[in-house]
Coordinates of C-alpha atoms in Angstrom, one line a residue:
M426 CA -42.1 -2.4 -31.6
L427 CA -40.2 0.1 -33.9
S428 CA -37.0 0.6 -32.2
D429 CA -33.9 1.6 -35.6
P430 CA -32.4 4.7 -34.4
T431 CA -32.0 4.9 -38.3
F432 CA -35.9 5.2 -38.2
F433 CA -35.9 8.1 -36.4
R434 CA -32.9 9.8 -36.6
S435 CA -34.1 10.2 -40.2
L436 CA -37.1 11.1 -39.8
A437 CA -35.3 14.3 -38.2
S438 CA -33.5 15.3 -40.8
L439 CA -36.3 14.6 -43.2
H440 CA -38.2 17.1 -40.7
R441 CA -35.7 19.5 -40.7
S442 CA -35.9 19.5 -43.7
G443 CA -39.2 20.8 -44.4
I444 CA -41.1 17.6 -46.2
A445 CA -44.7 16.9 -44.5
W446 CA -45.0 14.0 -42.5
P447 CA -46.6 11.4 -44.5
Q448 CA -43.7 11.6 -47.0
A449 CA -41.1 11.9 -44.0
V450 CA -42.5 8.4 -42.5
A451 CA -42.9 7.0 -46.2
T452 CA -39.2 7.8 -46.6
A453 CA -37.3 6.8 -43.8
A454 CA -39.6 3.4 -43.3
G455 CA -38.4 2.5 -46.9
T456 CA -40.1 -1.2 -47.3
N457 CA -41.1 -1.7 -43.5
A458 CA -44.9 -2.7 -44.0
A459 CA -45.6 -2.5 -40.3
L460 CA -46.1 1.2 -41.2
A461 CA -49.1 1.4 -43.2
Q462 CA -51.5 2.1 -40.9
S463 CA -49.6 4.8 -39.4
L464 CA -49.0 6.0 -43.4
K465 CA -52.9 6.4 -43.5
S466 CA -53.6 8.3 -39.9
L467 CA -50.6 10.4 -40.8
A468 CA -52.4 11.3 -44.6
E469 CA -55.9 12.5 -42.9
G470 CA -54.5 14.7 -40.8
Q471 CA -53.3 13.1 -37.5
G472 CA -50.6 13.5 -35.5
L473 CA -46.4 12.3 -36.3
A474 CA -47.3 10.9 -32.0
E475 CA -51.0 10.0 -32.5
S476 CA -49.8 7.7 -35.9
L477 CA -46.7 5.5 -34.9
G478 CA -48.3 5.3 -31.3
P479 CA -49.4 1.7 -32.5
V480 CA -45.4 0.8 -33.8
V481 CA -43.1 2.5 -31.1
D482 CA -42.8 1.9 -27.4
P483 CA -44.4 3.9 -24.7
L484 CA -42.3 6.1 -23.6
D485 CA -41.6 7.2 -27.5
R486 CA -44.9 7.4 -28.0
A487 CA -44.7 10.3 -24.6
M488 CA -42.0 11.7 -25.6
L489 CA -43.3 12.1 -29.6
Q490 CA -46.1 14.4 -28.0
A491 CA -44.3 16.2 -26.0
G492 CA -42.2 16.9 -29.0
E493 CA -45.2 18.0 -31.3
A494 CA -47.0 20.6 -28.5
S495 CA -43.1 22.0 -27.7
G496 CA -42.3 22.5 -31.3
R497 CA -38.8 20.5 -30.7
L498 CA -40.4 17.3 -32.9
E499 CA -36.3 17.8 -34.3
A500 CA -35.2 17.5 -31.0
T501 CA -36.8 14.5 -30.1
L502 CA -36.5 12.3 -32.6
E503 CA -33.1 12.5 -32.7
R504 CA -33.6 12.1 -28.6
I505 CA -35.1 8.9 -29.1
A506 CA -32.6 8.0 -31.9
T507 CA -30.0 8.7 -29.3
R508 CA -31.8 6.1 -26.7
H509 CA -32.4 2.8 -29.0
E510 CA -28.5 3.3 -29.8
Q511 CA -27.2 3.5 -26.6
Q512 CA -29.7 0.2 -25.9
A513 CA -28.6 -1.6 -28.5
R514 CA -24.7 -1.0 -27.6
L515 CA -25.7 -2.0 -23.9
R516 CA -27.0 -5.1 -25.4
G517 CA -24.5 -6.0 -26.8
E518 CA -21.9 -5.3 -24.3
R519 CA -23.8 -7.1 -22.0
R520 CA -24.1 -10.1 -24.6
A521 CA -19.9 -9.9 -25.5
A522 CA -18.9 -10.3 -21.7
L523 CA -21.5 -13.3 -21.2
A524 CA -20.3 -14.9 -24.3
Y525 CA -17.2 -15.8 -22.7
P526 CA -18.2 -17.5 -19.9
V527 CA -21.0 -19.3 -21.6
V528 CA -19.0 -20.9 -24.6
M529 CA -16.5 -22.3 -21.3
G530 CA -18.6 -23.1 -19.6
H531 CA -20.3 -25.6 -22.4
I532 CA -16.7 -26.7 -23.5
A533 CA -15.7 -27.7 -19.5
A534 CA -19.8 -29.6 -20.0
L535 CA -17.8 -31.5 -22.9
L536 CA -15.0 -32.5 -21.4
A537 CA -15.9 -33.3 -18.4
A538 CA -18.5 -36.1 -20.2
V539 CA -15.3 -37.4 -22.5
P540 CA -13.9 -39.6 -20.4
D541 CA -16.7 -42.0 -19.4
L542 CA -18.0 -41.6 -22.9
I543 CA -14.7 -43.0 -24.2
A544 CA -15.0 -45.4 -21.2
G545 CA -18.2 -46.6 -22.6
N546 CA -20.5 -45.5 -19.9
P547 CA -22.5 -42.7 -22.1
G548 CA -25.3 -42.3 -19.1
Q549 CA -22.3 -41.4 -16.6
G550 CA -20.5 -38.9 -18.7
L551 CA -24.4 -36.8 -19.4
L552 CA -24.3 -36.7 -15.4
W553 CA -21.4 -35.6 -15.2
A554 CA -22.0 -32.7 -18.2
L555 CA -25.6 -31.8 -16.5
G556 CA -23.4 -31.0 -13.4
V557 CA -21.9 -28.2 -15.3
L558 CA -24.5 -26.9 -17.4
V559 CA -27.4 -26.2 -14.9
P560 CA -26.0 -24.9 -12.5
L561 CA -25.0 -21.9 -15.9
W562 CA -28.2 -22.4 -17.2
V563 CA -29.9 -21.5 -13.8
V564 CA -28.1 -18.6 -13.1
L565 CA -28.2 -17.2 -17.0
W566 CA -32.3 -17.8 -16.3
T567 CA -31.3 -15.6 -13.4
I568 CA -29.8 -12.6 -15.3
R569 CA -31.7 -12.3 -18.6
P570 CA -34.0 -9.1 -18.6
R571 CA -37.5 -8.8 -17.7
K572 CA -40.5 -7.8 -18.7
L573 CA -42.9 -7.0 -16.5
A574 CA -46.4 -8.1 -17.7
A575 CA -48.6 -5.3 -16.9
N576 CA -52.5 -3.4 -17.1
P577 CA -50.6 -0.1 -19.2
D578 CA -54.3 1.1 -18.7
H579 CA -54.4 0.1 -14.9
P580 CA -51.6 -0.7 -12.7
G581 CA -54.3 -2.4 -10.0
T582 CA -54.7 -2.2 -6.8
K583 CA -51.5 -3.1 -4.6
P584 CA -47.6 -1.9 -5.9
P585 CA -45.9 -4.3 -7.5
S586 CA -43.4 -6.3 -5.3
I587 CA -39.6 -6.2 -5.8
T588 CA -38.0 -9.3 -5.2
P589 CA -34.3 -10.1 -6.5
L590 CA -35.0 -11.6 -10.0
N591 CA -38.0 -8.1 -11.2
R592 CA -35.6 -5.7 -9.4
N593 CA -33.7 -4.1 -12.4
A594 CA -37.1 -5.0 -13.7
I595 CA -39.1 -2.2 -12.2
E596 CA -36.8 0.4 -11.5
E597 CA -36.5 0.6 -15.2
A598 CA -40.1 1.0 -15.5
D599 CA -39.5 3.6 -12.8
A600 CA -36.6 4.5 -14.8
R601 CA -39.2 5.1 -18.0
S602 CA -42.6 6.1 -16.2
L603 CA -40.1 9.5 -14.9
L604 CA -39.0 10.5 -18.5
A605 CA -42.5 10.5 -20.3
L606 CA -43.1 12.6 -16.6
A607 CA -40.1 14.8 -17.0
D608 CA -41.0 15.4 -21.1
G609 CA -44.0 15.9 -20.6
H610 CA -44.4 18.8 -18.0
E611 CA -41.4 20.3 -19.2
S612 CA -43.7 20.3 -23.1
G613 CA -47.2 21.9 -22.0
V614 CA -49.0 19.2 -22.8
R615 CA -52.2 18.7 -20.3
Y616 CA -50.8 17.4 -17.1
D617 CA -54.3 14.9 -16.8
D618 CA -52.0 13.4 -20.4
V619 CA -48.5 13.6 -19.2
L620 CA -49.7 11.3 -16.1
T621 CA -51.6 8.7 -18.7
L622 CA -48.4 8.6 -21.1
A623 CA -46.0 8.2 -18.1
T624 CA -48.4 5.6 -16.5
R625 CA -48.0 3.9 -19.8
A626 CA -44.4 4.3 -20.7
G627 CA -43.3 2.7 -17.2
A628 CA -46.7 -0.2 -16.6
G629 CA -45.5 -2.5 -13.7
G630 CA -43.6 0.3 -12.0
R631 CA -43.9 2.0 -8.8
V632 CA -43.8 5.2 -10.8
A633 CA -47.2 4.3 -12.4
F634 CA -48.4 3.1 -9.5
D635 CA -48.3 6.3 -7.9
L636 CA -49.0 8.4 -10.8
Y637 CA -51.9 6.2 -11.4
R638 CA -53.2 7.5 -8.6
A639 CA -52.5 10.6 -8.4
K640 CA -54.9 11.2 -11.2
P641 CA -58.0 11.8 -9.5
R642 CA -56.2 13.9 -6.5
V643 CA -54.6 15.8 -9.3
A644 CA -57.1 16.6 -10.8
E645 CA -58.6 18.5 -7.3
G646 CA -56.6 20.3 -8.2
K647 CA -53.9 18.2 -4.8
P648 CA -49.8 18.5 -5.9
L649 CA -48.9 15.4 -7.2
A650 CA -46.6 14.8 -4.2
T651 CA -49.4 13.5 -2.2
A652 CA -49.6 10.7 -4.4
W653 CA -45.7 9.2 -3.9
S654 CA -46.5 6.5 -1.8
A655 CA -45.1 3.2 -3.3
V656 CA -41.4 4.9 -4.9
P657 CA -39.0 5.2 -2.3
E658 CA -38.6 7.9 0.4
P659 CA -35.9 9.4 -1.1
M660 CA -37.2 9.5 -4.1
A661 CA -40.4 11.1 -3.1
R662 CA -38.7 13.8 -1.4
A663 CA -36.6 14.9 -4.4
L664 CA -39.7 14.7 -7.1
S665 CA -41.6 16.7 -4.5
V666 CA -38.6 19.3 -3.6
G667 CA -38.7 19.4 -7.6
E668 CA -42.6 20.3 -8.3
D669 CA -42.8 23.1 -5.5
T670 CA -39.4 24.9 -6.6
G671 CA -40.8 24.2 -10.5
E672 CA -38.3 21.8 -11.7
L673 CA -40.4 18.4 -11.3
G674 CA -38.9 18.1 -14.9
E675 CA -35.6 18.5 -14.4
A676 CA -35.5 16.0 -10.8
A677 CA -37.4 13.5 -12.5
R678 CA -34.9 13.5 -15.3
Q679 CA -32.1 13.3 -12.6
Q680 CA -33.9 10.5 -11.1
A681 CA -34.3 8.2 -14.2
S682 CA -30.7 8.8 -14.9
E683 CA -30.8 7.4 -11.5
L684 CA -32.2 4.3 -11.6
A685 CA -31.0 3.4 -15.0
F686 CA -27.2 4.1 -13.7
R687 CA -27.9 1.6 -10.6
V688 CA -29.5 -1.4 -13.0
E689 CA -26.4 -1.2 -15.6
T690 CA -24.0 -1.3 -13.0
R691 CA -26.0 -4.0 -11.7
R692 CA -25.8 -5.7 -14.9
R693 CA -22.1 -4.8 -15.1
K694 CA -21.4 -7.3 -11.3
V695 CA -23.2 -9.7 -12.6
A696 CA -21.0 -10.3 -15.7
A697 CA -18.2 -9.2 -14.4
L698 CA -18.6 -12.2 -11.8
L699 CA -19.8 -14.5 -13.8
P700 CA -16.7 -15.9 -15.6
L701 CA -15.2 -16.2 -12.0
G702 CA -18.0 -17.9 -10.6
I703 CA -17.2 -20.9 -14.1
M704 CA -14.1 -20.9 -13.5
I705 CA -14.5 -22.1 -10.1
L706 CA -16.9 -24.1 -10.8
V707 CA -14.3 -26.5 -13.7
G708 CA -11.7 -25.7 -11.7
G709 CA -13.7 -27.6 -8.7
L710 CA -15.0 -30.3 -11.9
V711 CA -11.4 -31.3 -12.9
A712 CA -10.5 -32.2 -9.5
W713 CA -12.9 -34.3 -9.3
R714 CA -13.0 -35.8 -11.9
V715 CA -9.0 -36.7 -11.1
I716 CA -9.9 -37.6 -7.8
S717 CA -12.8 -40.0 -8.7
F718 CA -9.8 -42.1 -10.9
Y719 CA -8.2 -42.4 -7.1
P720 CA -10.2 -44.5 -5.3
V721 CA -9.3 -44.2 -2.0
S722 CA -8.2 -47.6 -0.4
Y723 CA -6.9 -47.9 3.1
T724 CA -5.8 -51.1 5.2
P725 CA -7.6 -50.9 8.8
L726 CA -5.5 -49.9 11.6
R727 CA -4.7 -53.6 13.7
A728 CA -4.4 -53.3 17.9

């Protein structure tokens, strides 16, 4: 998926200059062959959101469609660029925070094996190294960002179950759905299309599950609030109040912001605690190694 912030920021600048979309996209894309079909679609008269839909993520497509409907495409493109810049910055910060404990853990594994390698016991040295590496790799596998395997057009018949391993992924999906809902609702996109775009933007999440179920109810004239069941009760209440007061977009955006904040806070806590855990593991390993060089001997007490 196209996530280069420079591309979207260039499109905003070219659009501001009054350059037609086929030429603007071709200029911003440069040599990116993945946009060949998008350029063809634009040349045939299709809109920007529809043309870029296959190469951008569902949330970007929802934002582009909302920007076209509201006549605020330039601002929308800038927001998309800013979103991708923030995501890239956060990914870089997380990787930098994890780099130290990962490097330290691998060095510790190497040092733990040295005494046995020198003594000619490579098998024993390997076991000592694995004693450090296996817990480290398990932790890294546990905290890695996950993608939800979900059908964007049919969330299924059961709401997603949250576990410690998928909580962040589900809440990120919920935030994407809420952002798409907010943009579409405020831009005047047809409500049925808004629900479809928001469902696809957060496929696999609780909000997407409820929005998919909301489509027939909204078509019957019922409020969106009647469909909230999978989302947490405080979120459902805030969204219902926003709908009742005519501020659904603002309520959805606020809930998305809170979800994103919680996810990032958890990740920062893990990144902060991981070095401490590695230090404790390495310290315990070193103590164990030292003790292993001094076998315990004793003399039985005589009566």
